[in-house]
Amino acid sequence: MNLSFFDQFASPQLLGIPLILLSLLFPVLLFPAPGGRWITNRLSTLQLWFLQLITKQLMTPLNKPGHKWALILSSLMIFLLLVNLLGLLPYTFTPTTQLSMNMALAFPLWLATILTGLRNQPSISLGHLLPEGTPTPLIPALILIETTSLFIRPLALGVRLTANLTAGHLLIQLISTATMALLPIMPTISILTASILLLLTILEVAVAMIQAYVFVLLLSLYLQENI
């Protein structure tokens, strides 16, 4: 019984072929195809307004060179948002519950921000490892601590997204299982549990959106330090 709770996080397969790639490509189908009414389409107008809002929020703290990252950060935000929300639908798979995938997104982008800083302003980027005015005996220890915290950043990005989504999915499955189990013997308690499940589902929708925003926001803050 306990193992079945974690079966939802296993990558689905068809004839031995993993379907995670299909899950990742499915959000693309939600975008309208170019046509005669592409610009005046209400859905396209809403998507453009939402994209502009996201880009403005992410790019405001960055200077002009950082605006080159607008396309990749906005695309990543929309991708994570759609994947997280689609994963809340019944009989679906959430790719962002896989730590390997989140690390594959976090590590290259984090490394790109570090390399950007080392290429454009190496002295300032390396200066983050040693705060100004540090006593001489503490210099080796502080450099070691700051270097460790720097390399932990991509791991924290991936683990945060994975843990929050995994915990939410497990809670939904546990409460829904309890609701169905209590329905024949204690209908009143079952209805109360179902109302809690509804509130939890609304909370998970908010968590799915917030975690996508936090993931991209932290990447933009790392970029801000290096440009």
PDB file of C-alpha atoms in Angstrom:
ATOM      1  CA  MET A   1       0.000   0.000   0.000  1.00  0.00           C
ATOM      2  CA  ASN A   2       2.819   2.385   0.917  1.00  0.00           C
ATOM      3  CA  LEU A   3       4.646   1.657  -2.325  1.00  0.00           C
ATOM      4  CA  SER A   4       1.572   2.498  -4.399  1.00  0.00           C
ATOM      5  CA  PHE A   5       1.668   6.086  -3.115  1.00  0.00           C
ATOM      6  CA  PHE A   6       4.986   6.602  -4.893  1.00  0.00           C
ATOM      7  CA  ASP A   7       3.957   4.879  -8.117  1.00  0.00           C
ATOM      8  CA  GLN A   8       2.624   8.219  -9.398  1.00  0.00           C
ATOM      9  CA  PHE A   9       6.198   9.553  -9.510  1.00  0.00           C
ATOM     10  CA  ALA A  10       7.465   6.751 -11.754  1.00  0.00           C
ATOM     11  CA  SER A  11       7.875   7.720 -15.390  1.00  0.00           C
ATOM     12  CA  PRO A  12       5.012   6.141 -17.394  1.00  0.00           C
ATOM     13  CA  GLN A  13       5.977   3.746 -20.161  1.00  0.00           C
ATOM     14  CA  LEU A  14       4.302   2.431 -23.296  1.00  0.00           C
ATOM     15  CA  LEU A  15       5.773  -0.762 -24.766  1.00  0.00           C
ATOM     16  CA  GLY A  16       8.892  -0.115 -22.683  1.00  0.00           C
ATOM     17  CA  ILE A  17       9.321   3.436 -24.029  1.00  0.00           C
ATOM     18  CA  PRO A  18       9.338   6.237 -21.378  1.00  0.00           C
ATOM     19  CA  LEU A  19       6.637   8.819 -22.043  1.00  0.00           C
ATOM     20  CA  ILE A  20       8.294  11.637 -20.087  1.00  0.00           C
ATOM     21  CA  LEU A  21       9.314  13.309 -23.364  1.00  0.00           C
ATOM     22  CA  LEU A  22       5.656  13.382 -24.432  1.00  0.00           C
ATOM     23  CA  SER A  23       4.756  14.947 -21.067  1.00  0.00           C
ATOM     24  CA  LEU A  24       7.357  17.662 -21.599  1.00  0.00           C
ATOM     25  CA  LEU A  25       6.193  18.450 -25.133  1.00  0.00           C
ATOM     26  CA  PHE A  26       2.474  18.511 -24.308  1.00  0.00           C
ATOM     27  CA  PRO A  27       2.427  22.164 -23.052  1.00  0.00           C
ATOM     28  CA  VAL A  28       3.437  23.268 -26.557  1.00  0.00           C
ATOM     29  CA  LEU A  29       0.060  22.047 -27.818  1.00  0.00           C
ATOM     30  CA  LEU A  30      -1.680  24.650 -25.636  1.00  0.00           C
ATOM     31  CA  PHE A  31      -0.295  27.508 -27.715  1.00  0.00           C
ATOM     32  CA  PRO A  32      -2.393  28.488 -30.741  1.00  0.00           C
ATOM     33  CA  ALA A  33      -0.976  27.874 -34.197  1.00  0.00           C
ATOM     34  CA  PRO A  34      -0.233  30.963 -36.324  1.00  0.00           C
ATOM     35  CA  GLY A  35      -3.180  31.930 -38.487  1.00  0.00           C
ATOM     36  CA  GLY A  36      -5.174  34.804 -39.903  1.00  0.00           C
ATOM     37  CA  ARG A  37      -6.524  35.811 -36.479  1.00  0.00           C
ATOM     38  CA  TRP A  38      -3.351  35.030 -34.532  1.00  0.00           C
ATOM     39  CA  ILE A  39      -2.721  38.593 -33.318  1.00  0.00           C
ATOM     40  CA  THR A  40      -6.350  39.448 -32.565  1.00  0.00           C
ATOM     41  CA  ASN A  41      -7.099  36.138 -30.870  1.00  0.00           C
ATOM     42  CA  ARG A  42      -8.256  36.625 -27.273  1.00  0.00           C
ATOM     43  CA  LEU A  43      -6.168  33.685 -26.037  1.00  0.00           C
ATOM     44  CA  SER A  44      -3.040  35.025 -27.728  1.00  0.00           C
ATOM     45  CA  THR A  45      -3.671  38.489 -26.290  1.00  0.00           C
ATOM     46  CA  LEU A  46      -4.014  37.029 -22.795  1.00  0.00           C
ATOM     47  CA  GLN A  47      -0.836  34.987 -23.230  1.00  0.00           C
ATOM     48  CA  LEU A  48       1.106  38.023 -24.467  1.00  0.00           C
ATOM     49  CA  TRP A  49      -0.123  40.105 -21.524  1.00  0.00           C
ATOM     50  CA  PHE A  50       0.904  37.374 -19.079  1.00  0.00           C
ATOM     51  CA  LEU A  51       4.300  36.990 -20.757  1.00  0.00           C
ATOM     52  CA  GLN A  52       4.882  40.735 -20.627  1.00  0.00           C
ATOM     53  CA  LEU A  53       3.989  40.779 -16.918  1.00  0.00           C
ATOM     54  CA  ILE A  54       6.427  37.938 -16.181  1.00  0.00           C
ATOM     55  CA  THR A  55       9.215  39.538 -18.206  1.00  0.00           C
ATOM     56  CA  LYS A  56       8.736  42.895 -16.485  1.00  0.00           C
ATOM     57  CA  GLN A  57       8.896  41.324 -13.022  1.00  0.00           C
ATOM     58  CA  LEU A  58      12.036  39.329 -13.838  1.00  0.00           C
ATOM     59  CA  MET A  59      13.942  42.002 -15.778  1.00  0.00           C
ATOM     60  CA  THR A  60      13.292  45.025 -13.539  1.00  0.00           C
ATOM     61  CA  PRO A  61      16.226  44.347 -11.131  1.00  0.00           C
ATOM     62  CA  LEU A  62      18.644  43.582 -14.014  1.00  0.00           C
ATOM     63  CA  ASN A  63      20.662  46.043 -16.054  1.00  0.00           C
ATOM     64  CA  LYS A  64      20.823  46.225 -19.859  1.00  0.00           C
ATOM     65  CA  PRO A  65      23.198  43.236 -20.391  1.00  0.00           C
ATOM     66  CA  GLY A  66      20.922  41.064 -18.275  1.00  0.00           C
ATOM     67  CA  HIS A  67      17.979  41.714 -20.595  1.00  0.00           C
ATOM     68  CA  LYS A  68      19.524  39.248 -23.048  1.00  0.00           C
ATOM     69  CA  TRP A  69      18.271  36.542 -20.695  1.00  0.00           C
ATOM     70  CA  ALA A  70      14.640  37.677 -20.976  1.00  0.00           C
ATOM     71  CA  LEU A  71      13.679  35.067 -23.568  1.00  0.00           C
ATOM     72  CA  ILE A  72      15.182  32.050 -21.818  1.00  0.00           C
ATOM     73  CA  LEU A  73      13.932  33.020 -18.341  1.00  0.00           C
ATOM     74  CA  SER A  74      10.407  33.799 -19.555  1.00  0.00           C
ATOM     75  CA  SER A  75      10.290  30.573 -21.563  1.00  0.00           C
ATOM     76  CA  LEU A  76      11.477  28.594 -18.541  1.00  0.00           C
ATOM     77  CA  MET A  77       8.853  30.257 -16.350  1.00  0.00           C
ATOM     78  CA  ILE A  78       6.001  29.383 -18.709  1.00  0.00           C
ATOM     79  CA  PHE A  79       7.330  25.865 -19.222  1.00  0.00           C
ATOM     80  CA  LEU A  80       7.537  25.125 -15.477  1.00  0.00           C
ATOM     81  CA  LEU A  81       4.167  26.765 -14.855  1.00  0.00           C
ATOM     82  CA  LEU A  82       2.368  24.662 -17.465  1.00  0.00           C
ATOM     83  CA  VAL A  83       4.097  21.411 -16.500  1.00  0.00           C
ATOM     84  CA  ASN A  84       3.325  21.930 -12.801  1.00  0.00           C
ATOM     85  CA  LEU A  85      -0.334  22.774 -13.434  1.00  0.00           C
ATOM     86  CA  LEU A  86      -0.896  19.972 -15.942  1.00  0.00           C
ATOM     87  CA  GLY A  87       0.541  17.542 -13.399  1.00  0.00           C
ATOM     88  CA  LEU A  88      -2.388  18.289 -11.077  1.00  0.00           C
ATOM     89  CA  LEU A  89      -4.892  16.851 -13.547  1.00  0.00           C
ATOM     90  CA  PRO A  90      -6.058  13.263 -12.937  1.00  0.00           C
ATOM     91  CA  TYR A  91      -4.153  10.445 -14.655  1.00  0.00           C
ATOM     92  CA  THR A  92      -1.234  12.695 -15.586  1.00  0.00           C
ATOM     93  CA  PHE A  93       2.479  12.622 -14.855  1.00  0.00           C
ATOM     94  CA  THR A  94       4.437  15.560 -13.432  1.00  0.00           C
ATOM     95  CA  PRO A  95       7.979  15.624 -14.850  1.00  0.00           C
ATOM     96  CA  THR A  96       9.060  18.276 -12.329  1.00  0.00           C
ATOM     97  CA  THR A  97       8.719  15.750  -9.479  1.00  0.00           C
ATOM     98  CA  GLN A  98      11.867  14.110 -10.872  1.00  0.00           C
ATOM     99  CA  LEU A  99      15.017  15.473  -9.229  1.00  0.00           C
ATOM    100  CA  SER A 100      17.097  14.510 -12.265  1.00  0.00           C
ATOM    101  CA  MET A 101      15.048  16.745 -14.539  1.00  0.00           C
ATOM    102  CA  ASN A 102      15.063  19.699 -12.145  1.00  0.00           C
ATOM    103  CA  MET A 103      18.810  19.413 -11.716  1.00  0.00           C
ATOM    104  CA  ALA A 104      19.191  19.265 -15.504  1.00  0.00           C
ATOM    105  CA  LEU A 105      17.385  22.616 -15.645  1.00  0.00           C
ATOM    106  CA  ALA A 106      19.042  24.228 -12.628  1.00  0.00           C
ATOM    107  CA  PHE A 107      22.700  23.279 -13.028  1.00  0.00           C
ATOM    108  CA  PRO A 108      23.376  24.501 -16.612  1.00  0.00           C
ATOM    109  CA  LEU A 109      21.567  27.815 -16.035  1.00  0.00           C
ATOM    110  CA  TRP A 110      23.345  28.392 -12.711  1.00  0.00           C
ATOM    111  CA  LEU A 111      26.682  27.554 -14.352  1.00  0.00           C
ATOM    112  CA  ALA A 112      25.884  29.973 -17.185  1.00  0.00           C
ATOM    113  CA  THR A 113      25.355  32.822 -14.686  1.00  0.00           C
ATOM    114  CA  ILE A 114      28.688  32.004 -12.985  1.00  0.00           C
ATOM    115  CA  LEU A 115      30.584  31.853 -16.287  1.00  0.00           C
ATOM    116  CA  THR A 116      28.961  35.116 -17.391  1.00  0.00           C
ATOM    117  CA  GLY A 117      30.239  36.819 -14.258  1.00  0.00           C
ATOM    118  CA  LEU A 118      33.735  35.329 -14.560  1.00  0.00           C
ATOM    119  CA  ARG A 119      33.948  36.458 -18.180  1.00  0.00           C
ATOM    120  CA  ASN A 120      32.600  40.006 -17.768  1.00  0.00           C
ATOM    121  CA  GLN A 121      33.763  40.967 -14.256  1.00  0.00           C
ATOM    122  CA  PRO A 122      36.050  38.290 -12.769  1.00  0.00           C
ATOM    123  CA  SER A 123      37.279  40.438  -9.863  1.00  0.00           C
ATOM    124  CA  ILE A 124      33.765  41.268  -8.624  1.00  0.00           C
ATOM    125  CA  SER A 125      32.534  37.685  -9.081  1.00  0.00           C
ATOM    126  CA  LEU A 126      35.449  36.252  -7.110  1.00  0.00           C
ATOM    127  CA  GLY A 127      35.058  39.059  -4.573  1.00  0.00           C
ATOM    128  CA  HIS A 128      31.715  37.548  -3.490  1.00  0.00           C
ATOM    129  CA  LEU A 129      33.681  34.689  -1.931  1.00  0.00           C
ATOM    130  CA  LEU A 130      35.328  37.017   0.589  1.00  0.00           C
ATOM    131  CA  PRO A 131      33.306  39.832   2.236  1.00  0.00           C
ATOM    132  CA  GLU A 132      35.118  43.134   2.682  1.00  0.00           C
ATOM    133  CA  GLY A 133      36.649  43.740   6.099  1.00  0.00           C
ATOM    134  CA  THR A 134      37.020  40.047   7.014  1.00  0.00           C
ATOM    135  CA  PRO A 135      39.618  39.427   9.769  1.00  0.00           C
ATOM    136  CA  THR A 136      42.727  37.668   8.451  1.00  0.00           C
ATOM    137  CA  PRO A 137      42.368  34.471  10.551  1.00  0.00           C
ATOM    138  CA  LEU A 138      38.826  33.923   9.207  1.00  0.00           C
ATOM    139  CA  ILE A 139      39.713  34.325   5.516  1.00  0.00           C
ATOM    140  CA  PRO A 140      40.313  30.596   4.708  1.00  0.00           C
ATOM    141  CA  ALA A 141      37.198  29.481   6.564  1.00  0.00           C
ATOM    142  CA  LEU A 142      34.986  32.140   4.941  1.00  0.00           C
ATOM    143  CA  ILE A 143      36.267  31.350   1.448  1.00  0.00           C
ATOM    144  CA  LEU A 144      35.487  27.671   2.046  1.00  0.00           C
ATOM    145  CA  ILE A 145      31.996  28.463   3.406  1.00  0.00           C
ATOM    146  CA  GLU A 146      31.128  30.863   0.562  1.00  0.00           C
ATOM    147  CA  THR A 147      32.408  28.428  -2.061  1.00  0.00           C
ATOM    148  CA  THR A 148      30.311  25.640  -0.554  1.00  0.00           C
ATOM    149  CA  SER A 149      27.200  27.836  -0.473  1.00  0.00           C
ATOM    150  CA  LEU A 150      27.856  28.808  -4.102  1.00  0.00           C
ATOM    151  CA  PHE A 151      27.972  25.188  -5.272  1.00  0.00           C
ATOM    152  CA  ILE A 152      24.907  24.258  -3.204  1.00  0.00           C
ATOM    153  CA  ARG A 153      22.721  26.757  -5.107  1.00  0.00           C
ATOM    154  CA  PRO A 154      21.792  24.503  -8.069  1.00  0.00           C
ATOM    155  CA  LEU A 155      21.121  21.603  -5.698  1.00  0.00           C
ATOM    156  CA  ALA A 156      18.844  23.822  -3.607  1.00  0.00           C
ATOM    157  CA  LEU A 157      16.974  24.940  -6.736  1.00  0.00           C
ATOM    158  CA  GLY A 158      16.307  21.380  -7.868  1.00  0.00           C
ATOM    159  CA  VAL A 159      15.508  19.933  -4.446  1.00  0.00           C
ATOM    160  CA  ARG A 160      13.144  22.810  -3.540  1.00  0.00           C
ATOM    161  CA  LEU A 161      11.032  22.323  -6.660  1.00  0.00           C
ATOM    162  CA  THR A 162      11.043  18.526  -6.359  1.00  0.00           C
ATOM    163  CA  ALA A 163      10.234  18.437  -2.636  1.00  0.00           C
ATOM    164  CA  ASN A 164       7.365  20.928  -2.775  1.00  0.00           C
ATOM    165  CA  LEU A 165       5.609  19.251  -5.695  1.00  0.00           C
ATOM    166  CA  THR A 166       6.223  15.712  -4.379  1.00  0.00           C
ATOM    167  CA  ALA A 167       4.883  16.589  -0.919  1.00  0.00           C
ATOM    168  CA  GLY A 168       1.758  18.166  -2.394  1.00  0.00           C
ATOM    169  CA  HIS A 169       1.005  15.191  -4.647  1.00  0.00           C
ATOM    170  CA  LEU A 170       1.495  12.761  -1.761  1.00  0.00           C
ATOM    171  CA  LEU A 171      -0.835  14.756   0.488  1.00  0.00           C
ATOM    172  CA  ILE A 172      -3.526  14.850  -2.203  1.00  0.00           C
ATOM    173  CA  GLN A 173      -3.275  11.098  -2.741  1.00  0.00           C
ATOM    174  CA  LEU A 174      -3.295  10.310   0.988  1.00  0.00           C
ATOM    175  CA  ILE A 175      -6.347  12.484   1.693  1.00  0.00           C
ATOM    176  CA  SER A 176      -8.222  11.230  -1.382  1.00  0.00           C
ATOM    177  CA  THR A 177      -7.528   7.624  -0.326  1.00  0.00           C
ATOM    178  CA  ALA A 178      -8.827   8.390   3.165  1.00  0.00           C
ATOM    179  CA  THR A 179     -11.937  10.043   1.689  1.00  0.00           C
ATOM    180  CA  MET A 180     -12.824   6.985  -0.368  1.00  0.00           C
ATOM    181  CA  ALA A 181     -12.076   4.606   2.522  1.00  0.00           C
ATOM    182  CA  LEU A 182     -14.281   6.533   4.980  1.00  0.00           C
ATOM    183  CA  LEU A 183     -17.211   7.002   2.600  1.00  0.00           C
ATOM    184  CA  PRO A 184     -18.977   3.647   3.307  1.00  0.00           C
ATOM    185  CA  ILE A 185     -18.446   3.657   7.090  1.00  0.00           C
ATOM    186  CA  MET A 186     -18.445   7.347   8.114  1.00  0.00           C
ATOM    187  CA  PRO A 187     -20.026   9.520   5.392  1.00  0.00           C
ATOM    188  CA  THR A 188     -19.937  12.718   7.468  1.00  0.00           C
ATOM    189  CA  ILE A 189     -16.209  12.455   8.119  1.00  0.00           C
ATOM    190  CA  SER A 190     -15.712  11.569   4.462  1.00  0.00           C
ATOM    191  CA  ILE A 191     -17.473  14.751   3.322  1.00  0.00           C
ATOM    192  CA  LEU A 192     -15.353  16.781   5.733  1.00  0.00           C
ATOM    193  CA  THR A 193     -12.220  15.132   4.380  1.00  0.00           C
ATOM    194  CA  ALA A 194     -13.363  15.840   0.823  1.00  0.00           C
ATOM    195  CA  SER A 195     -13.726  19.542   1.658  1.00  0.00           C
ATOM    196  CA  ILE A 196     -10.174  19.511   3.047  1.00  0.00           C
ATOM    197  CA  LEU A 197      -9.062  17.830  -0.167  1.00  0.00           C
ATOM    198  CA  LEU A 198     -10.671  20.608  -2.214  1.00  0.00           C
ATOM    199  CA  LEU A 199      -8.872  23.281  -0.198  1.00  0.00           C
ATOM    200  CA  LEU A 200      -5.604  21.370  -0.517  1.00  0.00           C
ATOM    201  CA  THR A 201      -6.043  21.145  -4.281  1.00  0.00           C
ATOM    202  CA  ILE A 202      -6.510  24.927  -4.497  1.00  0.00           C
ATOM    203  CA  LEU A 203      -3.392  25.322  -2.355  1.00  0.00           C
ATOM    204  CA  GLU A 204      -1.452  23.010  -4.671  1.00  0.00           C
ATOM    205  CA  VAL A 205      -2.452  25.102  -7.685  1.00  0.00           C
ATOM    206  CA  ALA A 206      -0.973  28.122  -5.906  1.00  0.00           C
ATOM    207  CA  VAL A 207       2.151  26.140  -4.947  1.00  0.00           C
ATOM    208  CA  ALA A 208       2.628  25.007  -8.558  1.00  0.00           C
ATOM    209  CA  MET A 209       2.588  28.620  -9.749  1.00  0.00           C
ATOM    210  CA  ILE A 210       4.691  29.969  -6.885  1.00  0.00           C
ATOM    211  CA  GLN A 211       7.393  27.308  -7.245  1.00  0.00           C
ATOM    212  CA  ALA A 212       7.754  28.008 -10.963  1.00  0.00           C
ATOM    213  CA  TYR A 213       8.116  31.722 -10.203  1.00  0.00           C
ATOM    214  CA  VAL A 214      10.583  31.141  -7.329  1.00  0.00           C
ATOM    215  CA  PHE A 215      12.768  28.874  -9.483  1.00  0.00           C
ATOM    216  CA  VAL A 216      13.138  31.501 -12.210  1.00  0.00           C
ATOM    217  CA  LEU A 217      13.338  34.405  -9.760  1.00  0.00           C
ATOM    218  CA  LEU A 218      16.303  32.844  -7.944  1.00  0.00           C
ATOM    219  CA  LEU A 219      18.047  32.288 -11.274  1.00  0.00           C
ATOM    220  CA  SER A 220      17.535  35.967 -12.118  1.00  0.00           C
ATOM    221  CA  LEU A 221      18.979  36.953  -8.710  1.00  0.00           C
ATOM    222  CA  TYR A 222      22.034  34.764  -9.349  1.00  0.00           C
ATOM    223  CA  LEU A 223      22.369  36.469 -12.714  1.00  0.00           C
ATOM    224  CA  GLN A 224      22.061  39.890 -11.087  1.00  0.00           C
ATOM    225  CA  GLU A 225      25.049  39.119  -8.854  1.00  0.00           C
ATOM    226  CA  ASN A 226      27.227  38.331 -11.861  1.00  0.00           C
ATOM    227  CA  ILE A 227      26.380  41.178 -14.241  1.00  0.00           C
TER     228      ILE A 227
END
